[in-house]
Coordinates of C-alpha atoms in Angstrom, one line a residue:
M13 CA 16.2 -27.7 3.2
V14 CA 13.5 -26.9 5.6
I15 CA 10.8 -24.2 4.7
H16 CA 9.9 -22.2 7.9
I17 CA 6.7 -20.0 7.0
R18 CA 4.8 -18.2 9.6
T19 CA 0.9 -19.1 9.4
Q20 CA 0.5 -15.0 9.2
E21 CA 2.5 -15.9 5.8
I22 CA 1.2 -18.0 4.3
I23 CA -2.8 -16.1 4.8
S24 CA -1.2 -13.2 3.1
I25 CA 0.1 -15.5 0.8
L26 CA -3.7 -17.3 0.2
F27 CA -5.3 -13.5 0.2
G28 CA -2.8 -12.4 -2.1
I29 CA -4.2 -15.2 -5.2
V30 CA -7.4 -14.7 -4.4
L31 CA -6.7 -11.4 -5.0
V32 CA -4.7 -12.0 -8.0
I33 CA -7.5 -14.6 -9.4
S34 CA -10.8 -12.4 -8.1
G35 CA -8.2 -9.9 -10.7
V36 CA -8.1 -12.3 -13.4
Y37 CA -12.0 -13.4 -13.6
V38 CA -13.6 -9.3 -13.6
L39 CA -10.6 -8.9 -16.8
V40 CA -12.2 -12.4 -18.4
Y41 CA -15.3 -12.2 -17.6
E42 CA -16.6 -8.8 -17.4
P43 CA -19.4 -9.1 -14.7
D44 CA -22.5 -6.8 -15.3
W45 CA -22.0 -5.5 -11.2
V46 CA -19.0 -3.8 -12.2
T47 CA -19.0 -0.4 -13.9
S48 CA -15.2 0.0 -15.0
V49 CA -13.4 -3.6 -15.6
A50 CA -10.2 -1.9 -16.5
G51 CA -10.1 -0.3 -12.9
A52 CA -10.8 -3.5 -10.7
M53 CA -9.0 -5.2 -12.7
G54 CA -5.7 -3.4 -12.4
G55 CA -7.0 -2.4 -8.3
L56 CA -7.3 -6.6 -7.6
I57 CA -4.3 -7.9 -9.2
G58 CA -1.7 -4.5 -8.6
A59 CA -2.8 -5.3 -4.5
G60 CA -2.3 -8.8 -5.0
V61 CA 1.1 -9.1 -6.8
A62 CA 2.2 -6.3 -4.0
L63 CA 1.0 -7.9 -1.0
I64 CA 2.4 -11.5 -2.3
L65 CA 6.1 -9.8 -3.5
I66 CA 5.8 -7.5 0.0
T67 CA 4.9 -10.8 1.9
L68 CA 8.0 -13.2 0.1
W69 CA 10.5 -10.0 0.6
Q70 CA 9.6 -10.5 4.5
Y71 CA 10.2 -14.2 4.4
R72 CA 13.2 -14.1 3.1
S73 CA 14.5 -11.8 5.0
R74 CA 13.8 -13.0 7.7
V75 CA 14.6 -16.7 7.1
S76 CA 18.4 -14.5 6.1
G77 CA 18.8 -13.1 9.4
E78 CA 19.1 -9.4 7.7
L79 CA 15.9 -7.3 9.2
R80 CA 16.3 -6.2 12.3
E81 CA 13.9 -4.6 13.3
D82 CA 14.5 -2.3 16.5
E83 CA 12.7 0.9 18.0
R84 CA 14.3 2.7 15.6
D85 CA 12.3 1.6 12.8
Y86 CA 8.9 2.3 14.5
R87 CA 10.0 5.9 14.9
I88 CA 10.4 6.4 11.5
A89 CA 7.2 4.7 10.8
E90 CA 5.0 6.6 13.4
K91 CA 6.6 10.0 11.7
A92 CA 6.6 8.7 7.9
S93 CA 2.6 8.1 8.6
F94 CA 2.1 10.6 10.6
R95 CA 3.8 13.2 7.5
T96 CA 1.7 11.1 5.1
F97 CA -1.4 11.6 6.9
Q98 CA -0.6 16.1 7.2
V99 CA 0.3 15.7 3.1
T100 CA -2.5 14.0 2.3
F101 CA -5.4 15.6 4.6
I102 CA -4.3 19.6 3.4
L103 CA -4.2 17.9 -0.8
Q104 CA -7.8 16.7 0.2
G105 CA -8.8 19.5 1.8
F106 CA -7.2 21.8 -1.4
M107 CA -8.9 19.2 -3.8
F108 CA -12.4 19.5 -2.3
A109 CA -12.1 23.6 -2.0
V110 CA -10.8 24.2 -5.5
L111 CA -13.5 21.5 -6.7
G112 CA -16.7 23.0 -4.7
I113 CA -15.4 26.3 -6.0
F114 CA -15.4 25.9 -9.7
T115 CA -18.5 22.5 -9.8
I116 CA -16.2 20.4 -11.0
Q117 CA -17.6 17.0 -10.9
L118 CA -15.5 14.3 -11.5
P119 CA -15.6 10.2 -11.1
A120 CA -14.9 8.8 -7.8
Q121 CA -13.0 5.9 -9.0
P122 CA -10.2 8.3 -10.2
A123 CA -10.0 11.1 -7.7
I124 CA -9.9 8.0 -5.2
G125 CA -6.9 6.5 -7.3
L126 CA -5.0 9.7 -6.9
L127 CA -4.8 10.1 -3.8
F128 CA -4.4 6.4 -3.0
A129 CA -1.5 6.4 -5.4
I130 CA -0.1 10.1 -3.1
T131 CA -0.3 8.2 0.1
G132 CA 1.7 5.5 -1.2
V133 CA 4.6 7.2 -2.9
S134 CA 4.9 9.8 -0.6
Y135 CA 4.1 7.7 2.7
V136 CA 7.5 5.3 1.3
A137 CA 9.1 8.7 0.9
F138 CA 9.1 10.4 3.8
F139 CA 9.9 7.0 5.5
Y140 CA 13.2 6.1 3.2
W141 CA 13.7 9.8 4.6
Y142 CA 13.4 10.0 7.7
R143 CA 15.5 6.3 7.9
N144 CA 18.5 8.2 6.0
K145 CA 17.9 11.6 8.2
M146 CA 18.0 9.7 11.5

């Protein structure tokens, strides 16, 4: 059995492993320069695991021959990205206005984490919605 793995896939997997190891390091040693150990650890490990799983999924799809990209996929991704931008831009403007009107002071990390999660979930939702629609 011959494994044909691309250099890009190897780099992605190695980078994912480095992110996971960095997250474990932050969790175990709790360095003084890290203000939120749980947030940093969760972000690093989550990003590393996601990168590894996405790379392995793409590799499996490429090897099995089931992933065949065409111009339709690029158009769907373009539409989903634009719609996600519209949603997050409007949501950020609304949040900025509400926080400014009521002079609410929020820590940056939870607010950015919420916007990051909304961006990811809305992109996936719009991508599959447009894929089923087209």
